[in-house]
mmCIF file of C-alpha atoms in Angstrom:
data_model
loop_
_atom_site.group_PDB
_atom_site.id
_atom_site.type_symbol
_atom_site.label_atom_id
_atom_site.label_comp_id
_atom_site.label_asym_id
_atom_site.label_seq_id
_atom_site.Cartn_x
_atom_site.Cartn_y
_atom_site.Cartn_z
ATOM 1 C CA MET A 591 387.789 310.599 174.947
ATOM 2 C CA SER A 592 391.017 312.170 176.226
ATOM 3 C CA ASP A 593 392.279 315.060 178.352
ATOM 4 C CA VAL A 594 394.025 316.510 175.281
ATOM 5 C CA LEU A 595 390.731 316.773 173.407
ATOM 6 C CA ASP A 596 387.335 318.142 174.354
ATOM 7 C CA VAL A 597 384.663 316.322 172.342
ATOM 8 C CA THR A 598 381.050 317.481 172.602
ATOM 9 C CA ARG A 599 377.789 316.680 170.826
ATOM 10 C CA PRO A 600 375.496 319.729 170.844
ATOM 11 C CA SER A 601 373.055 317.625 168.828
ATOM 12 C CA ALA A 602 372.837 314.145 167.334
ATOM 13 C CA HIS A 603 373.917 315.566 163.971
ATOM 14 C CA VAL A 604 376.833 317.778 165.090
ATOM 15 C CA ALA A 605 380.125 317.011 166.861
ATOM 16 C CA HIS A 606 382.659 319.528 168.158
ATOM 17 C CA VAL A 607 386.275 318.395 168.515
ATOM 18 C CA TRP A 608 388.445 320.876 170.384
ATOM 19 C CA LEU A 609 392.207 320.665 170.828
ATOM 20 C CA ASN A 610 392.555 321.136 174.574
ATOM 21 C CA ARG A 611 396.170 321.969 175.428
ATOM 22 C CA PRO A 612 395.985 325.784 175.564
ATOM 23 C CA ASP A 613 398.976 326.027 177.896
ATOM 24 C CA VAL A 614 401.253 324.749 175.082
ATOM 25 C CA ARG A 615 399.328 326.433 172.240
ATOM 26 C CA ASN A 616 397.641 323.113 171.385
ATOM 27 C CA ALA A 617 400.867 321.615 170.100
ATOM 28 C CA PHE A 618 401.021 318.009 168.887
ATOM 29 C CA ASN A 619 402.431 315.087 170.804
ATOM 30 C CA ASP A 620 401.824 311.337 170.778
ATOM 31 C CA ASP A 621 398.729 311.704 172.974
ATOM 32 C CA VAL A 622 397.120 314.301 170.690
ATOM 33 C CA ILE A 623 397.809 312.218 167.604
ATOM 34 C CA ALA A 624 396.362 309.065 169.178
ATOM 35 C CA ALA A 625 393.310 310.908 170.515
ATOM 36 C CA LEU A 626 392.508 312.603 167.197
ATOM 37 C CA THR A 627 392.870 309.305 165.355
ATOM 38 C CA ALA A 628 390.590 307.432 167.763
ATOM 39 C CA THR A 629 388.038 310.239 167.893
ATOM 40 C CA PHE A 630 387.655 310.575 164.140
ATOM 41 C CA GLU A 631 387.570 306.799 163.672
ATOM 42 C CA THR A 632 384.596 306.725 166.033
ATOM 43 C CA LEU A 633 382.879 309.733 164.486
ATOM 44 C CA SER A 634 383.322 308.310 160.979
ATOM 45 C CA ARG A 635 381.210 305.298 161.987
ATOM 46 C CA ASP A 636 378.320 307.444 163.263
ATOM 47 C CA ASP A 637 375.506 307.360 160.707
ATOM 48 C CA ASP A 638 373.605 310.181 162.463
ATOM 49 C CA LEU A 639 376.493 312.594 162.187
ATOM 50 C CA ARG A 640 376.256 315.352 159.562
ATOM 51 C CA VAL A 641 379.091 317.745 160.422
ATOM 52 C CA VAL A 642 382.203 317.954 162.615
ATOM 53 C CA VAL A 643 383.570 321.280 163.867
ATOM 54 C CA LEU A 644 387.323 321.143 164.504
ATOM 55 C CA GLY A 645 388.544 323.912 166.770
ATOM 56 C CA ALA A 646 390.828 324.658 169.709
ATOM 57 C CA HIS A 647 390.686 326.167 173.163
ATOM 58 C CA GLY A 648 392.965 329.025 174.082
ATOM 59 C CA LYS A 649 394.752 331.691 172.022
ATOM 60 C CA ALA A 650 396.313 329.453 169.347
ATOM 61 C CA PHE A 651 394.711 326.944 167.018
ATOM 62 C CA CYS A 652 397.821 324.728 166.865
ATOM 63 C CA ALA A 653 401.503 325.646 167.152
ATOM 64 C CA GLY A 654 402.806 322.461 165.519
ATOM 65 C CA ALA A 655 404.959 319.976 167.412
ATOM 66 C CA ASP A 656 405.224 320.021 171.209
ATOM 67 C CA LEU A 657 408.664 321.117 172.428
ATOM 68 C CA ASN A 658 409.134 318.142 174.745
ATOM 69 C CA TRP A 659 408.051 315.803 171.960
ATOM 70 C CA MET A 660 410.624 317.424 169.634
ATOM 71 C CA LYS A 661 413.325 316.999 172.310
ATOM 72 C CA ALA A 662 412.514 313.296 172.518
ATOM 73 C CA MET A 663 412.571 312.948 168.720
ATOM 74 C CA ALA A 664 416.061 314.478 168.605
ATOM 75 C CA GLY A 665 417.396 311.253 170.085
ATOM 76 C CA TYR A 666 415.370 308.866 167.929
ATOM 77 C CA SER A 667 416.926 306.426 165.491
ATOM 78 C CA TRP A 668 415.819 306.475 161.827
ATOM 79 C CA ASP A 669 413.410 303.581 162.509
ATOM 80 C CA GLU A 670 411.925 305.375 165.510
ATOM 81 C CA ASN A 671 411.517 308.570 163.497
ATOM 82 C CA ARG A 672 409.870 306.622 160.690
ATOM 83 C CA ALA A 673 407.362 304.969 163.056
ATOM 84 C CA ASP A 674 406.621 308.272 164.768
ATOM 85 C CA ALA A 675 406.005 310.071 161.492
ATOM 86 C CA GLN A 676 403.776 307.264 160.277
ATOM 87 C CA LYS A 677 401.422 307.819 163.225
ATOM 88 C CA LEU A 678 401.049 311.486 162.216
ATOM 89 C CA ALA A 679 400.534 310.571 158.580
ATOM 90 C CA ASP A 680 397.879 308.000 159.521
ATOM 91 C CA MET A 681 396.130 310.496 161.785
ATOM 92 C CA LEU A 682 395.891 313.078 159.011
ATOM 93 C CA TRP A 683 394.554 310.418 156.628
ATOM 94 C CA THR A 684 391.893 309.399 159.176
ATOM 95 C CA LEU A 685 390.707 313.001 159.530
ATOM 96 C CA ASP A 686 390.783 313.589 155.791
ATOM 97 C CA GLN A 687 388.697 310.473 155.143
ATOM 98 C CA CYS A 688 385.940 311.472 157.603
ATOM 99 C CA PRO A 689 382.806 310.966 155.484
ATOM 100 C CA VAL A 690 380.957 314.062 156.745
ATOM 101 C CA PRO A 691 381.983 317.667 156.175
ATOM 102 C CA VAL A 692 384.565 319.047 158.627
ATOM 103 C CA VAL A 693 384.371 322.752 159.451
ATOM 104 C CA GLY A 694 387.598 324.261 160.766
ATOM 105 C CA ARG A 695 387.386 327.024 163.364
ATOM 106 C CA VAL A 696 390.747 328.829 163.491
ATOM 107 C CA GLN A 697 390.712 331.352 166.328
ATOM 108 C CA GLY A 698 394.472 331.934 166.479
ATOM 109 C CA ASP A 699 397.891 331.049 165.132
ATOM 110 C CA CYS A 700 398.130 327.951 162.947
ATOM 111 C CA TYR A 701 401.664 326.650 162.415
ATOM 112 C CA ALA A 702 403.368 323.556 160.991
ATOM 113 C CA GLY A 703 401.280 320.480 161.845
ATOM 114 C CA GLY A 704 398.369 322.780 162.588
ATOM 115 C CA MET A 705 398.418 323.670 158.881
ATOM 116 C CA GLY A 706 397.795 320.011 158.164
ATOM 117 C CA LEU A 707 394.716 320.032 160.395
ATOM 118 C CA ALA A 708 393.431 323.199 158.730
ATOM 119 C CA ALA A 709 394.067 321.728 155.274
ATOM 120 C CA ILE A 710 391.849 318.676 155.824
ATOM 121 C CA CYS A 711 388.839 320.864 156.628
ATOM 122 C CA ASP A 712 386.128 321.099 153.981
ATOM 123 C CA VAL A 713 385.235 324.613 155.134
ATOM 124 C CA LEU A 714 387.767 326.775 156.968
ATOM 125 C CA VAL A 715 386.767 329.850 158.954
ATOM 126 C CA ALA A 716 389.493 331.964 160.553
ATOM 127 C CA VAL A 717 389.682 335.146 162.571
ATOM 128 C CA GLU A 718 391.250 338.015 160.687
ATOM 129 C CA GLY A 719 394.157 338.261 163.122
ATOM 130 C CA ALA A 720 395.265 334.632 162.856
ATOM 131 C CA THR A 721 398.704 333.862 161.409
ATOM 132 C CA PHE A 722 399.643 330.840 159.332
ATOM 133 C CA CYS A 723 403.111 329.361 158.865
ATOM 134 C CA LEU A 724 404.775 326.275 157.394
ATOM 135 C CA SER A 725 407.720 326.726 159.724
ATOM 136 C CA GLU A 726 409.557 323.418 159.309
ATOM 137 C CA ALA A 727 412.355 324.637 157.002
ATOM 138 C CA ARG A 728 413.353 327.166 159.650
ATOM 139 C CA LEU A 729 414.252 324.201 161.878
ATOM 140 C CA GLY A 730 416.016 322.273 159.134
ATOM 141 C CA LEU A 731 412.975 320.016 158.687
ATOM 142 C CA LEU A 732 410.244 319.658 156.067
ATOM 143 C CA PRO A 733 406.443 319.420 156.241
ATOM 144 C CA ALA A 734 406.387 315.980 154.666
ATOM 145 C CA THR A 735 403.399 314.265 156.278
ATOM 146 C CA ILE A 736 401.114 317.289 155.946
ATOM 147 C CA SER A 737 402.295 318.153 152.419
ATOM 148 C CA PRO A 738 399.650 316.246 150.394
ATOM 149 C CA TYR A 739 396.839 318.027 152.209
ATOM 150 C CA VAL A 740 398.474 321.455 152.364
ATOM 151 C CA ALA A 741 399.465 321.411 148.685
ATOM 152 C CA ARG A 742 395.916 320.417 147.747
ATOM 153 C CA ALA A 743 394.300 323.148 149.882
ATOM 154 C CA LEU A 744 396.889 325.922 149.517
ATOM 155 C CA GLY A 745 397.714 325.281 145.857
ATOM 156 C CA VAL A 746 401.024 324.372 144.274
ATOM 157 C CA GLN A 747 402.397 327.853 143.709
ATOM 158 C CA ALA A 748 401.624 329.126 147.212
ATOM 159 C CA SER A 749 402.946 325.883 148.703
ATOM 160 C CA ARG A 750 406.197 326.282 146.781
ATOM 161 C CA ARG A 751 406.669 329.671 148.350
ATOM 162 C CA TYR A 752 405.552 329.134 151.909
ATOM 163 C CA MET A 753 407.109 325.682 152.379
ATOM 164 C CA VAL A 754 410.544 326.789 151.219
ATOM 165 C CA THR A 755 410.560 330.244 152.857
ATOM 166 C CA ALA A 756 408.799 329.318 156.129
ATOM 167 C CA GLU A 757 407.351 332.822 156.096
ATOM 168 C CA ARG A 758 404.394 333.710 158.235
ATOM 169 C CA PHE A 759 401.333 334.897 156.349
ATOM 170 C CA SER A 760 398.105 336.466 157.545
ATOM 171 C CA ALA A 761 394.588 335.067 157.546
ATOM 172 C CA VAL A 762 393.723 337.806 155.066
ATOM 173 C CA ARG A 763 396.442 336.495 152.731
ATOM 174 C CA ALA A 764 395.315 332.911 153.336
ATOM 175 C CA HIS A 765 391.773 333.951 152.356
ATOM 176 C CA ALA A 766 392.981 335.746 149.237
ATOM 177 C CA ILE A 767 394.736 332.603 147.957
ATOM 178 C CA GLY A 768 391.807 330.317 148.821
ATOM 179 C CA PHE A 769 393.174 328.419 151.823
ATOM 180 C CA VAL A 770 390.716 330.089 154.195
ATOM 181 C CA HIS A 771 387.103 330.211 153.016
ATOM 182 C CA GLU A 772 385.668 332.751 155.467
ATOM 183 C CA LEU A 773 387.138 335.524 157.597
ATOM 184 C CA ALA A 774 385.549 336.628 160.850
ATOM 185 C CA THR A 775 386.235 338.819 163.822
ATOM 186 C CA PRO A 776 386.689 337.170 167.219
ATOM 187 C CA GLU A 777 383.195 338.364 168.086
ATOM 188 C CA THR A 778 381.548 336.889 164.973
ATOM 189 C CA LEU A 779 383.593 333.673 164.607
ATOM 190 C CA ASP A 780 381.206 331.350 166.423
ATOM 191 C CA ALA A 781 378.158 332.849 164.724
ATOM 192 C CA ARG A 782 379.685 332.348 161.283
ATOM 193 C CA VAL A 783 380.698 328.766 162.088
ATOM 194 C CA GLY A 784 377.185 328.170 163.423
ATOM 195 C CA GLU A 785 375.624 329.462 160.192
ATOM 196 C CA ILE A 786 377.731 327.052 158.146
ATOM 197 C CA VAL A 787 376.889 324.155 160.459
ATOM 198 C CA SER A 788 373.165 324.920 160.132
ATOM 199 C CA THR A 789 373.481 324.991 156.357
ATOM 200 C CA LEU A 790 375.179 321.603 156.331
ATOM 201 C CA VAL A 791 372.659 320.029 158.723
ATOM 202 C CA ALA A 792 369.819 321.217 156.463
ATOM 203 C CA ASN A 793 371.245 319.395 153.433
ATOM 204 C CA GLY A 794 370.470 315.806 152.556
ATOM 205 C CA PRO A 795 372.725 313.833 154.912
ATOM 206 C CA LYS A 796 373.612 311.161 152.378
ATOM 207 C CA ALA A 797 373.977 313.747 149.600
ATOM 208 C CA SER A 798 376.470 315.720 151.718
ATOM 209 C CA ARG A 799 378.594 312.640 152.209
ATOM 210 C CA GLU A 800 378.394 311.775 148.521
ATOM 211 C CA CYS A 801 379.297 315.331 147.500
ATOM 212 C CA LYS A 802 382.414 315.187 149.675
ATOM 213 C CA ARG A 803 383.397 311.833 148.148
ATOM 214 C CA LEU A 804 382.616 313.097 144.647
ATOM 215 C CA VAL A 805 385.038 316.027 144.910
ATOM 216 C CA ARG A 806 387.788 313.722 146.107
ATOM 217 C CA ASP A 807 387.159 311.194 143.318
ATOM 218 C CA VAL A 808 386.974 313.602 140.360
ATOM 219 C CA SER A 809 389.656 316.152 141.333
ATOM 220 C CA GLY A 810 392.578 316.048 138.933
ATOM 221 C CA VAL A 811 391.156 313.087 137.014
ATOM 222 C CA PRO A 812 391.024 313.200 133.198
ATOM 223 C CA ILE A 813 387.447 313.581 131.888
ATOM 224 C CA THR A 814 387.262 310.271 130.074
ATOM 225 C CA ALA A 815 384.290 308.225 128.876
ATOM 226 C CA ASP A 816 384.668 306.102 132.026
ATOM 227 C CA LEU A 817 384.491 309.173 134.256
ATOM 228 C CA ARG A 818 381.443 310.517 132.434
ATOM 229 C CA SER A 819 379.770 307.147 132.821
ATOM 230 C CA GLU A 820 380.635 307.003 136.501
ATOM 231 C CA THR A 821 379.260 310.480 137.238
ATOM 232 C CA ALA A 822 376.037 309.627 135.369
ATOM 233 C CA ARG A 823 375.713 306.444 137.432
ATOM 234 C CA ARG A 824 376.177 308.340 140.678
ATOM 235 C CA ILE A 825 373.468 310.929 139.991
ATOM 236 C CA ALA A 826 371.114 308.152 138.857
ATOM 237 C CA ASP A 827 371.770 306.290 142.110
ATOM 238 C CA VAL A 828 370.969 309.394 144.141
ATOM 239 C CA ARG A 829 367.875 310.343 142.143
ATOM 240 C CA ALA A 830 366.467 306.886 142.609
ATOM 241 C CA SER A 831 367.255 306.782 146.348
ATOM 242 C CA ASP A 832 364.733 307.478 149.092
ATOM 243 C CA GLU A 833 366.578 310.642 150.068
ATOM 244 C CA GLY A 834 366.736 311.887 146.490
ATOM 245 C CA ARG A 835 363.044 311.244 145.930
ATOM 246 C CA GLU A 836 362.145 312.953 149.222
ATOM 247 C CA GLY A 837 364.295 315.960 148.350
ATOM 248 C CA LEU A 838 362.686 316.426 144.959
ATOM 249 C CA GLN A 839 359.147 315.848 146.231
ATOM 250 C CA SER A 840 359.599 318.277 149.128
ATOM 251 C CA PHE A 841 360.975 320.908 146.736
ATOM 252 C CA LEU A 842 358.087 320.498 144.273
ATOM 253 C CA GLY A 843 355.597 320.379 147.130
ATOM 254 C CA LYS A 844 357.099 323.483 148.767
ATOM 255 C CA ARG A 845 357.579 321.757 152.120
ATOM 256 C CA ALA A 846 360.525 320.957 154.330
ATOM 257 C CA PRO A 847 362.307 317.644 153.595
ATOM 258 C CA GLY A 848 361.895 314.853 156.122
ATOM 259 C CA TRP A 849 365.554 314.856 157.141
ATOM 260 C CA LEU A 850 365.392 318.334 158.673
ATOM 261 C CA PRO A 851 365.554 318.329 162.468
ATOM 262 C CA PRO A 852 362.279 319.421 164.139
ATOM 263 C CA GLY A 853 361.981 323.021 165.262
#
């Protein structure tokens, strides 16, 4: 869809979205923001899609803001800065609202806005040598637009530290505090991502989407009578659906469910 992204479809059920500016460490600019927004809007409307892999070409996953873009922003008025930041905020929201699971493939350094991309992923796999950093405070800025997603994924206590200190931290540390789900070597990264993709494709496609929505809807919500009623309604809806009936019948009949790809 754009020179700044490399979008491929290895199968009808899987999409790969690659940041494709390796010469500038896949840094953000207006073109990247617009391309990611448009790409995920399109993918979100694809009923055949079951998983998106979000990765990057080159040595770095994403170094944050592009230097030339930052130079341009230095001369912006408040209104221009506000409009520019809104585009980034809307892009992150679009990615976060993607109805299918997003698997992040972090093969290198992940800084600033790149942390926002990593934080929207439902499953995050990183190479052991990758480095993470919320570097904005070092420049006299703050990670405002990415903060809702980073604080949710990194946790409040870790976010308090790493947002205010702008310290770099390792993938091993990110894994220990739960931001990264899986660690891999450069040689095993693609295989591990592939295993997770295969697992997701094998699940009920509607169930996967509903599970993702369920986590979002119940997280941090008081467990009231209304919530208990809502969760009971949701499982009843799924049990009575064609997919739910097929899943149960295939399990009891010890056969593969009809949604599995042939082969």
